[in-house]
Tab-separated table of C-alpha atoms in Angstrom:
chain	number	residue	atom	x	y	z
A	1	MET	CA	84.612	-35.448	31.062
A	2	LYS	CA	82.334	-34.965	34.031
A	3	ARG	CA	80.427	-37.918	35.038
A	4	GLY	CA	76.675	-37.134	35.898
A	5	LEU	CA	77.727	-33.972	34.356
A	6	ILE	CA	79.984	-35.839	32.055
A	7	ALA	CA	81.730	-32.739	30.227
A	8	ALA	CA	81.887	-33.665	26.697
A	9	THR	CA	82.956	-30.614	24.979
A	10	GLY	CA	84.596	-32.749	22.831
A	11	VAL	CA	87.033	-32.382	24.834
A	12	ALA	CA	87.487	-34.185	27.994
A	13	ALA	CA	90.703	-33.047	29.438
A	14	MET	CA	93.850	-34.502	30.609
A	15	LEU	CA	95.520	-36.285	33.543
A	16	VAL	CA	98.667	-37.227	35.051
A	17	SER	CA	100.089	-37.749	38.526
A	18	VAL	CA	102.609	-36.170	40.712
A	19	ALA	CA	105.359	-38.933	41.030
A	20	ALA	CA	105.404	-40.333	44.593
A	21	CYS	CA	108.585	-40.560	46.527
A	22	GLY	CA	110.079	-44.066	46.750
A	23	SER	CA	112.825	-46.137	45.246
A	24	ASP	CA	114.894	-45.213	42.413
A	25	GLY	CA	113.220	-47.446	39.714
A	26	ASP	CA	115.401	-50.498	39.924
A	27	ASP	CA	112.851	-52.181	41.988
A	28	ASP	CA	110.432	-51.721	38.848
A	29	LYS	CA	112.225	-54.802	37.283
A	30	ALA	CA	110.841	-57.083	40.111
A	31	GLY	CA	107.809	-57.491	37.927
A	32	ALA	CA	104.088	-58.039	39.131
A	33	ASP	CA	103.793	-58.716	43.020
A	34	GLY	CA	107.260	-57.252	43.283
A	35	PHE	CA	106.504	-53.653	44.052
A	36	LYS	CA	106.097	-53.631	47.613
A	37	GLY	CA	106.840	-50.213	49.246
A	38	GLN	CA	106.256	-48.295	46.190
A	39	THR	CA	103.582	-45.641	45.497
A	40	LEU	CA	102.003	-44.958	42.132
A	41	THR	CA	100.481	-41.682	41.710
A	42	VAL	CA	97.483	-41.338	39.194
A	43	TRP	CA	95.841	-37.955	38.326
A	44	ALA	CA	92.175	-38.309	37.430
A	45	MET	CA	89.760	-35.469	36.394
A	46	ASP	CA	87.011	-34.454	38.735
A	47	GLY	CA	84.069	-36.617	37.832
A	48	SER	CA	85.979	-39.477	35.911
A	49	THR	CA	86.331	-42.029	38.781
A	50	PRO	CA	82.939	-43.156	40.220
A	51	ASP	CA	83.352	-44.137	43.863
A	52	GLY	CA	82.663	-47.971	43.420
A	53	TRP	CA	85.074	-48.255	40.641
A	54	THR	CA	87.840	-46.324	42.460
A	55	LYS	CA	87.536	-48.350	45.574
A	56	ASP	CA	87.621	-51.734	43.719
A	57	VAL	CA	90.461	-50.845	41.236
A	58	LYS	CA	92.666	-49.548	44.228
A	59	ALA	CA	92.030	-52.730	46.084
A	60	ALA	CA	92.811	-55.058	43.128
A	61	PHE	CA	96.011	-52.955	42.420
A	62	GLU	CA	97.396	-53.015	45.932
A	63	LYS	CA	96.691	-56.704	46.331
A	64	LYS	CA	98.267	-57.600	42.939
A	65	THR	CA	101.503	-55.494	43.254
A	66	GLY	CA	101.928	-54.937	46.817
A	67	ALA	CA	102.382	-51.073	45.993
A	68	LYS	CA	100.085	-48.227	47.064
A	69	LEU	CA	97.834	-46.263	44.726
A	70	LYS	CA	97.562	-42.600	45.368
A	71	LEU	CA	94.802	-41.132	43.327
A	72	GLU	CA	94.849	-37.476	43.025
A	73	ILE	CA	91.733	-35.578	41.516
A	74	GLN	CA	92.356	-32.797	39.238
A	75	GLN	CA	90.040	-29.672	38.379
A	76	TRP	CA	89.195	-28.791	34.892
A	77	ASN	CA	90.237	-25.258	35.141
A	78	GLY	CA	93.737	-24.700	33.804
A	79	ILE	CA	94.513	-28.542	33.623
A	80	GLN	CA	96.136	-28.478	30.104
A	81	GLN	CA	98.851	-26.100	31.288
A	82	LYS	CA	99.259	-28.003	34.592
A	83	VAL	CA	99.657	-31.316	32.601
A	84	THR	CA	102.188	-29.651	30.222
A	85	THR	CA	104.259	-28.344	32.927
A	86	ALA	CA	104.095	-31.691	35.004
A	87	LEU	CA	105.331	-33.561	31.913
A	88	SER	CA	108.261	-31.353	31.423
A	89	GLU	CA	109.664	-31.679	35.016
A	90	SER	CA	112.064	-34.420	36.217
A	91	ASP	CA	109.502	-35.929	38.475
A	92	PRO	CA	106.334	-36.098	36.394
A	93	PRO	CA	103.222	-38.032	37.609
A	94	ASP	CA	103.067	-41.853	36.613
A	95	VAL	CA	99.830	-42.145	34.961
A	96	LEU	CA	97.755	-39.607	33.262
A	97	GLU	CA	93.988	-39.362	32.277
A	98	ILE	CA	94.283	-37.178	29.094
A	99	GLY	CA	91.624	-35.744	26.778
A	100	ASN	CA	91.443	-37.887	23.695
A	101	THR	CA	91.964	-34.955	21.195
A	102	GLN	CA	94.811	-33.516	23.343
A	103	THR	CA	96.673	-36.725	23.185
A	104	PRO	CA	98.681	-35.986	19.914
A	105	SER	CA	99.873	-32.780	21.592
A	106	TYR	CA	101.506	-34.406	24.454
A	107	ALA	CA	102.796	-37.238	22.375
A	108	GLN	CA	104.527	-34.719	20.112
A	109	THR	CA	106.528	-33.298	23.018
A	110	GLY	CA	107.981	-36.532	24.118
A	111	GLY	CA	106.044	-36.563	27.255
A	112	LEU	CA	104.337	-39.774	27.021
A	113	ALA	CA	105.563	-43.279	27.146
A	114	GLU	CA	105.205	-45.527	24.226
A	115	LEU	CA	102.554	-48.437	24.897
A	116	GLY	CA	102.785	-50.623	21.934
A	117	ASP	CA	103.685	-53.545	24.086
A	118	LEU	CA	100.549	-53.096	26.265
A	119	LYS	CA	98.300	-52.575	23.057
A	120	LYS	CA	99.513	-56.108	21.967
A	121	SER	CA	98.697	-57.701	25.533
A	122	ILE	CA	95.424	-56.295	26.330
A	123	GLY	CA	94.260	-54.122	23.425
A	124	ALA	CA	93.609	-56.605	20.646
A	125	ASP	CA	89.816	-55.916	20.865
A	126	TRP	CA	89.766	-52.026	21.775
A	127	SER	CA	87.294	-50.410	19.525
A	128	GLU	CA	89.103	-48.932	16.624
A	129	SER	CA	87.096	-45.507	16.680
A	130	ILE	CA	87.938	-44.967	20.220
A	131	ASN	CA	91.467	-46.144	20.144
A	132	LYS	CA	92.284	-43.993	17.190
A	133	SER	CA	93.016	-40.896	19.246
A	134	ALA	CA	95.601	-42.831	21.509
A	135	VAL	CA	97.750	-43.367	18.439
A	136	TYR	CA	100.287	-40.551	17.074
A	137	ASP	CA	102.388	-40.866	14.254
A	138	GLY	CA	101.737	-44.714	14.114
A	139	LYS	CA	102.683	-45.354	17.606
A	140	GLN	CA	100.387	-46.280	20.649
A	141	TYR	CA	101.169	-43.428	23.291
A	142	ALA	CA	98.004	-44.098	25.410
A	143	ALA	CA	95.285	-46.456	26.118
A	144	PRO	CA	91.630	-45.718	25.454
A	145	TRP	CA	89.722	-45.403	28.562
A	146	TYR	CA	86.216	-44.176	27.781
A	147	ALA	CA	84.079	-41.988	25.388
A	148	ALA	CA	80.951	-40.268	25.034
A	149	ASN	CA	78.754	-38.890	22.343
A	150	ARG	CA	75.757	-36.927	21.580
A	151	VAL	CA	72.261	-38.286	21.319
A	152	VAL	CA	68.732	-36.610	20.755
A	153	LEU	CA	67.000	-35.798	24.000
A	154	TYR	CA	63.305	-35.294	23.369
A	155	ASN	CA	60.080	-34.370	25.271
A	156	LYS	CA	57.878	-37.408	25.045
A	157	LYS	CA	54.758	-35.433	25.806
A	158	ILE	CA	55.170	-33.013	22.940
A	159	TRP	CA	55.956	-35.917	20.562
A	160	ALA	CA	52.788	-37.642	21.885
A	161	ASP	CA	50.593	-34.501	21.451
A	162	ALA	CA	51.941	-34.355	17.901
A	163	GLY	CA	50.678	-37.930	17.237
A	164	ILE	CA	54.282	-39.339	16.809
A	165	LYS	CA	54.276	-42.813	18.167
A	166	ASP	CA	57.877	-43.963	17.455
A	167	THR	CA	61.242	-42.587	17.252
A	168	PRO	CA	62.874	-41.855	14.026
A	169	LYS	CA	65.151	-44.435	12.296
A	170	THR	CA	66.486	-42.261	9.552
A	171	ARG	CA	67.355	-38.660	9.140
A	172	THR	CA	64.461	-38.210	6.692
A	173	GLU	CA	62.066	-39.518	9.296
A	174	PHE	CA	63.530	-37.231	11.901
A	175	PHE	CA	63.084	-34.139	9.702
A	176	ARG	CA	59.372	-35.406	9.078
A	177	ASP	CA	58.635	-35.721	12.754
A	178	LEU	CA	60.039	-32.188	13.408
A	179	ASP	CA	57.733	-31.013	10.767
A	180	THR	CA	54.856	-32.842	12.352
A	181	ILE	CA	55.693	-31.064	15.506
A	182	LYS	CA	55.810	-27.714	13.885
A	183	LYS	CA	52.449	-28.141	12.358
A	184	LYS	CA	50.545	-29.876	15.087
A	185	THR	CA	51.848	-28.255	18.344
A	186	ASP	CA	52.909	-24.886	19.550
A	187	ALA	CA	56.285	-26.160	20.623
A	188	GLU	CA	59.678	-25.363	18.910
A	189	PRO	CA	60.499	-28.635	17.082
A	190	ILE	CA	64.175	-28.623	18.018
A	191	TYR	CA	66.400	-26.240	19.840
A	192	LEU	CA	69.495	-25.968	17.754
A	193	PRO	CA	71.807	-22.719	17.873
A	194	GLY	CA	73.888	-22.018	14.877
A	195	GLN	CA	77.267	-22.823	16.606
A	196	ASN	CA	76.666	-26.339	18.096
A	197	TRP	CA	80.010	-27.079	16.680
A	198	TYR	CA	80.530	-30.654	17.971
A	199	PHE	CA	77.205	-31.674	16.401
A	200	PHE	CA	78.509	-30.300	13.005
A	201	ASP	CA	81.750	-32.068	13.388
A	202	GLY	CA	79.820	-35.353	13.860
A	203	LEU	CA	77.943	-34.461	10.429
A	204	THR	CA	81.351	-33.929	8.748
A	205	ILE	CA	82.318	-37.519	10.031
A	206	GLY	CA	79.100	-38.876	8.501
A	207	THR	CA	79.848	-37.254	5.104
A	208	GLY	CA	83.548	-38.521	5.229
A	209	ALA	CA	84.705	-34.899	5.172
A	210	ASP	CA	88.245	-33.794	6.771
A	211	LEU	CA	88.386	-30.294	8.289
A	212	VAL	CA	91.983	-29.883	7.262
A	213	LYS	CA	94.390	-31.093	4.618
A	214	LYS	CA	98.039	-31.082	3.867
A	215	ASP	CA	99.483	-28.456	1.588
A	216	GLY	CA	103.356	-29.455	1.517
A	217	ASP	CA	104.268	-29.726	5.045
A	218	LYS	CA	101.586	-27.686	6.341
A	219	TRP	CA	98.178	-28.359	7.448
A	220	VAL	CA	95.545	-25.914	6.041
A	221	SER	CA	91.808	-25.373	6.066
A	222	ASN	CA	89.663	-27.929	4.111
A	223	LEU	CA	86.225	-26.117	4.868
A	224	ALA	CA	85.862	-25.495	1.125
A	225	ASP	CA	85.577	-29.309	0.479
A	226	PRO	CA	82.015	-30.102	-0.854
A	227	LYS	CA	81.802	-32.811	1.663
A	228	VAL	CA	82.030	-30.207	4.358
A	229	GLY	CA	79.382	-28.200	2.561
A	230	LYS	CA	77.169	-31.195	2.600
A	231	ALA	CA	77.310	-31.624	6.137
A	232	MET	CA	76.612	-27.865	6.723
A	233	ASP	CA	73.556	-28.173	4.440
A	234	ILE	CA	72.275	-31.079	6.698
A	235	TYR	CA	72.933	-28.847	9.744
A	236	LYS	CA	71.102	-26.057	7.985
A	237	GLN	CA	67.975	-28.303	7.772
A	238	TYR	CA	67.972	-29.039	11.293
A	239	GLN	CA	68.423	-25.543	12.303
A	240	SER	CA	65.521	-24.420	10.088
A	241	PHE	CA	63.211	-25.976	12.652
A	242	SER	CA	64.649	-23.997	15.576
A	243	LYS	CA	64.344	-20.454	16.671
A	244	ALA	CA	67.746	-20.520	18.422
A	245	PRO	CA	70.149	-17.725	17.599
A	246	LYS	CA	72.384	-18.603	14.599
A	247	ASP	CA	75.493	-16.960	16.459
A	248	LYS	CA	75.382	-18.580	19.736
A	249	ASP	CA	76.569	-22.110	20.863
A	250	GLU	CA	74.773	-24.726	22.772
A	251	ALA	CA	75.975	-23.308	26.106
A	252	THR	CA	74.818	-19.671	25.552
A	253	PRO	CA	72.333	-20.214	26.971
A	254	GLN	CA	72.626	-23.825	28.420
A	255	GLN	CA	70.379	-25.758	25.996
A	256	GLY	CA	69.278	-27.911	28.901
A	257	GLU	CA	67.806	-24.876	30.592
A	258	VAL	CA	65.788	-24.036	27.504
A	259	PHE	CA	64.440	-27.537	27.170
A	260	ALA	CA	63.406	-27.361	30.868
A	261	LYS	CA	60.693	-24.949	30.068
A	262	GLY	CA	58.712	-27.674	28.380
A	263	LYS	CA	58.314	-25.884	25.090
A	264	THR	CA	60.873	-27.708	23.156
A	265	GLY	CA	60.436	-31.025	21.174
A	266	ALA	CA	64.050	-31.942	21.222
A	267	PHE	CA	67.769	-31.060	21.346
A	268	ILE	CA	70.980	-32.767	20.555
A	269	GLY	CA	73.442	-32.992	23.304
A	270	MET	CA	75.227	-35.239	25.818
A	271	GLY	CA	73.209	-37.484	28.126
A	272	TRP	CA	74.211	-35.666	31.204
A	273	GLU	CA	72.594	-32.425	29.930
A	274	ALA	CA	69.140	-33.943	31.108
A	275	ALA	CA	70.427	-33.191	34.658
A	276	ILE	CA	70.609	-29.577	33.706
A	277	ALA	CA	67.014	-29.560	32.510
A	278	ILE	CA	65.896	-31.413	35.686
A	279	LYS	CA	67.540	-29.212	38.015
A	280	ALA	CA	65.803	-26.344	36.454
A	281	ASN	CA	62.527	-27.988	36.226
A	282	PRO	CA	62.206	-31.316	38.345
A	283	LYS	CA	58.795	-32.218	36.797
A	284	ILE	CA	60.268	-32.513	33.276
A	285	GLU	CA	62.108	-35.745	34.244
A	286	LYS	CA	59.367	-37.911	33.381
A	287	ASP	CA	58.952	-36.546	29.866
A	288	ILE	CA	62.641	-36.920	28.908
A	289	GLY	CA	63.604	-39.556	26.353
A	290	TYR	CA	66.660	-40.498	24.443
A	291	PHE	CA	67.357	-41.923	20.946
A	292	THR	CA	70.362	-42.183	18.666
A	293	ILE	CA	70.828	-39.426	16.220
A	294	PRO	CA	69.674	-41.235	12.945
A	295	GLY	CA	71.622	-41.323	9.862
A	296	GLU	CA	70.819	-41.283	6.243
A	297	THR	CA	69.764	-44.894	6.239
A	298	ALA	CA	68.262	-47.106	8.842
A	299	GLY	CA	70.617	-48.973	10.906
A	300	LYS	CA	73.519	-46.586	10.268
A	301	PRO	CA	73.480	-43.881	12.902
A	302	GLU	CA	74.726	-40.316	12.131
A	303	GLY	CA	78.266	-39.604	12.492
A	304	VAL	CA	79.207	-38.270	16.002
A	305	PHE	CA	82.043	-36.676	17.828
A	306	LEU	CA	83.457	-38.941	20.269
A	307	GLY	CA	84.611	-37.056	23.363
A	308	GLY	CA	86.563	-38.931	25.982
A	309	SER	CA	89.714	-39.792	27.927
A	310	ASN	CA	92.708	-41.840	27.436
A	311	LEU	CA	95.045	-43.241	30.043
A	312	ALA	CA	98.853	-42.454	29.562
A	313	ILE	CA	102.179	-43.257	31.248
A	314	ALA	CA	104.528	-40.127	31.745
A	315	ALA	CA	107.787	-40.792	29.855
A	316	GLY	CA	109.636	-39.457	32.692
A	317	SER	CA	108.102	-41.661	35.289
A	318	GLU	CA	110.505	-44.043	37.014
A	319	LYS	CA	107.765	-46.528	37.690
A	320	GLN	CA	106.951	-47.675	34.073
A	321	GLU	CA	106.269	-51.324	34.875
A	322	LEU	CA	104.137	-50.632	37.868
A	323	ALA	CA	102.205	-48.043	35.829
A	324	LYS	CA	101.558	-50.744	33.260
A	325	GLU	CA	100.239	-52.999	35.970
A	326	PHE	CA	97.666	-50.426	36.917
A	327	LEU	CA	96.656	-49.931	33.287
A	328	LYS	CA	96.126	-53.667	32.885
A	329	ILE	CA	93.953	-53.708	35.992
A	330	ALA	CA	91.895	-50.448	35.346
A	331	LEU	CA	91.382	-51.365	31.714
A	332	ASN	CA	90.590	-55.103	32.200
A	333	ASP	CA	86.892	-56.226	31.359
A	334	THR	CA	85.766	-56.234	34.852
A	335	TYR	CA	86.719	-52.672	35.692
A	336	GLU	CA	86.163	-51.203	32.290
A	337	GLY	CA	82.667	-52.754	32.352
A	338	GLN	CA	82.028	-51.459	35.778
A	339	LEU	CA	83.072	-47.906	34.565
A	340	ALA	CA	80.631	-48.019	31.846
A	341	LYS	CA	77.910	-49.301	34.296
A	342	GLU	CA	78.486	-46.741	37.002
A	343	GLY	CA	79.517	-43.785	34.768
A	344	GLY	CA	77.240	-44.230	31.747
A	345	VAL	CA	80.210	-43.886	29.280
A	346	ILE	CA	80.919	-45.758	26.339
A	347	PRO	CA	83.658	-48.449	27.357
A	348	ASN	CA	86.737	-49.060	25.111
A	349	LYS	CA	85.318	-52.456	23.813
A	350	GLU	CA	82.108	-52.959	21.791
A	351	SER	CA	81.619	-56.247	23.798
A	352	LEU	CA	81.275	-54.498	27.130
A	353	GLN	CA	78.432	-52.081	25.907
A	354	THR	CA	75.936	-54.660	27.522
A	355	GLN	CA	77.060	-53.025	30.879
A	356	LEU	CA	75.103	-49.811	29.682
A	357	LYS	CA	71.731	-51.833	30.124
A	358	GLY	CA	69.238	-49.666	32.152
A	359	ASN	CA	70.985	-46.370	31.231
A	360	ALA	CA	68.924	-44.659	28.513
A	361	ALA	CA	71.245	-42.309	27.587
A	362	GLY	CA	74.262	-44.554	27.394
A	363	GLN	CA	72.246	-47.029	25.311
A	364	ALA	CA	71.130	-44.314	22.962
A	365	ALA	CA	74.668	-43.138	22.649
A	366	ALA	CA	76.394	-46.597	22.065
A	367	PRO	CA	75.109	-47.577	18.661
A	368	ALA	CA	76.862	-44.471	16.938
A	369	ALA	CA	80.253	-45.080	18.781
A	370	ALA	CA	81.679	-47.667	16.229
A	371	THR	CA	81.590	-45.153	13.339
A	372	GLY	CA	82.198	-41.857	15.467
A	373	GLY	CA	85.357	-39.974	15.267
A	374	THR	CA	87.024	-36.747	16.581
A	375	THR	CA	88.409	-33.435	15.589
A	376	PRO	CA	91.726	-33.597	13.482
A	377	LEU	CA	94.156	-35.533	15.484
A	378	ILE	CA	97.015	-33.163	15.027
A	379	PRO	CA	98.830	-31.008	17.665
A	380	GLU	CA	98.060	-27.854	15.522
A	381	TRP	CA	94.355	-28.350	15.940
A	382	ALA	CA	94.073	-26.921	19.391
A	383	ALA	CA	94.654	-23.249	18.343
A	384	VAL	CA	91.589	-23.583	15.852
A	385	GLU	CA	89.177	-24.125	18.734
A	386	ASN	CA	90.331	-21.041	20.670
A	387	ALA	CA	87.700	-18.382	20.648
A	388	PRO	CA	86.600	-16.936	18.285
A	389	ASN	CA	86.536	-20.487	16.698
A	390	PRO	CA	86.695	-19.844	12.808
A	391	VAL	CA	84.451	-23.154	12.248
A	392	LYS	CA	81.757	-21.542	14.430
A	393	SER	CA	82.102	-18.372	12.311
A	394	TYR	CA	81.729	-20.358	9.296
A	395	MET	CA	78.601	-22.018	10.440
A	396	THR	CA	76.997	-18.737	11.188
A	397	ALA	CA	77.833	-17.347	7.866
A	398	VAL	CA	76.216	-20.192	6.057
A	399	LEU	CA	73.197	-19.947	8.305
A	400	THR	CA	72.818	-16.174	7.591
A	401	GLY	CA	72.927	-16.417	3.871
A	402	LYS	CA	76.508	-17.326	2.662
A	403	SER	CA	77.107	-20.342	0.470
A	404	PRO	CA	79.294	-22.960	2.162
A	405	ALA	CA	82.108	-22.017	-0.408
A	406	GLU	CA	81.807	-18.306	0.433
A	407	ALA	CA	81.697	-18.915	4.105
A	408	ALA	CA	84.775	-21.302	3.800
A	409	LYS	CA	86.656	-18.549	2.017
A	410	SER	CA	85.622	-15.983	4.619
A	411	VAL	CA	87.365	-17.707	7.545
A	412	GLU	CA	90.193	-19.531	5.570
A	413	ASP	CA	93.078	-16.927	6.435
A	414	ASP	CA	92.268	-17.000	9.989
A	415	MET	CA	92.059	-20.833	10.223
A	416	ASN	CA	95.355	-21.182	8.419
A	417	LYS	CA	97.160	-18.828	10.588
A	418	ARG	CA	95.932	-20.889	13.595
A	419	LEU	CA	97.036	-23.971	11.839
A	420	SER	CA	100.453	-22.652	11.394
A	421	GLN	CA	100.417	-21.414	15.010
A	422	GLU	CA	100.973	-17.854	14.011
A	423	ARG	CA	98.461	-16.516	16.450
């Protein structure tokens, strides 16, 4: 995910590294401090490694191991195919940053090394919600690096004009505040297009819904589940306060640009989307505030989709032990905390969330991370999100008059074909 423009599509992408030339791997057995002369290559995505973090981790790694660190920054466009190809070659990169929701796909193909021993040595207190995506078929195939989730970005001036003095602590209070803005100002209470799919995914996590289920040995749509319908009903309540199109997503147009006009009370998005608004209208910066998406009861935030990245080691790398030394350094409390502080992302341990102090968006996102989740962590899921995403079609169908059950039925065949990889 991009930092500063942390791309959360849910869906931060992946990383790996072009294996450096060097010894034949026998030197790997020398252990820490015994890797002199070797070079470890790490692929990191554009925006994922702040300058200070990069400098300090590189220095610590090279001092401890005697090896050199070669960090190669990858671009997002086409990265999935690039990683897939790299992992299938005889000289794959050593360490990879991979999107959390993409980890199962790479693990299934045998491209990732198992890291159960690393989990035992340094991962006892990794946040369960963030680590879940690094596990496939009961085995640890990556290490959780960071996460990010959606918050409410609101216009403090509009809320003050409506006489609202505090941010809501429950969903009911949030709806009440949106209604107050509607009645007392000429602003659109919330900008929420009909296909903000990752927000909807968070609502399904909050209702305990699963988007897919097993039918024999196949995964099939579970959109007809009443729990999914309940989540969609909540979404529909939010959307009733918006004039946004019911058949578009949050990037069409960019909701930050809509918010920048100063006539929108709030929107639900990633903290980095404030930068989009500020670029379009610098004067709005002073009016932007953030709060955690409130859930049904006070003290329990709404379910959220956790986008983010894991760090993995290529199964074909000849530098397995050296790669683990890198992960032990990059993921220790010092540098994981530094990543959170510099990048504003959610660290892989709840105890390190104190490093977000002073970052308003990060502090608003953190409370929901412990109970957040992802899209289904199965390799077959990737095809579902290809355009036109049937879940988005389901959402629009409900918002334009169909019942959740009718809408689920209307996209069921398409979704099942995608899950069976027939498309």
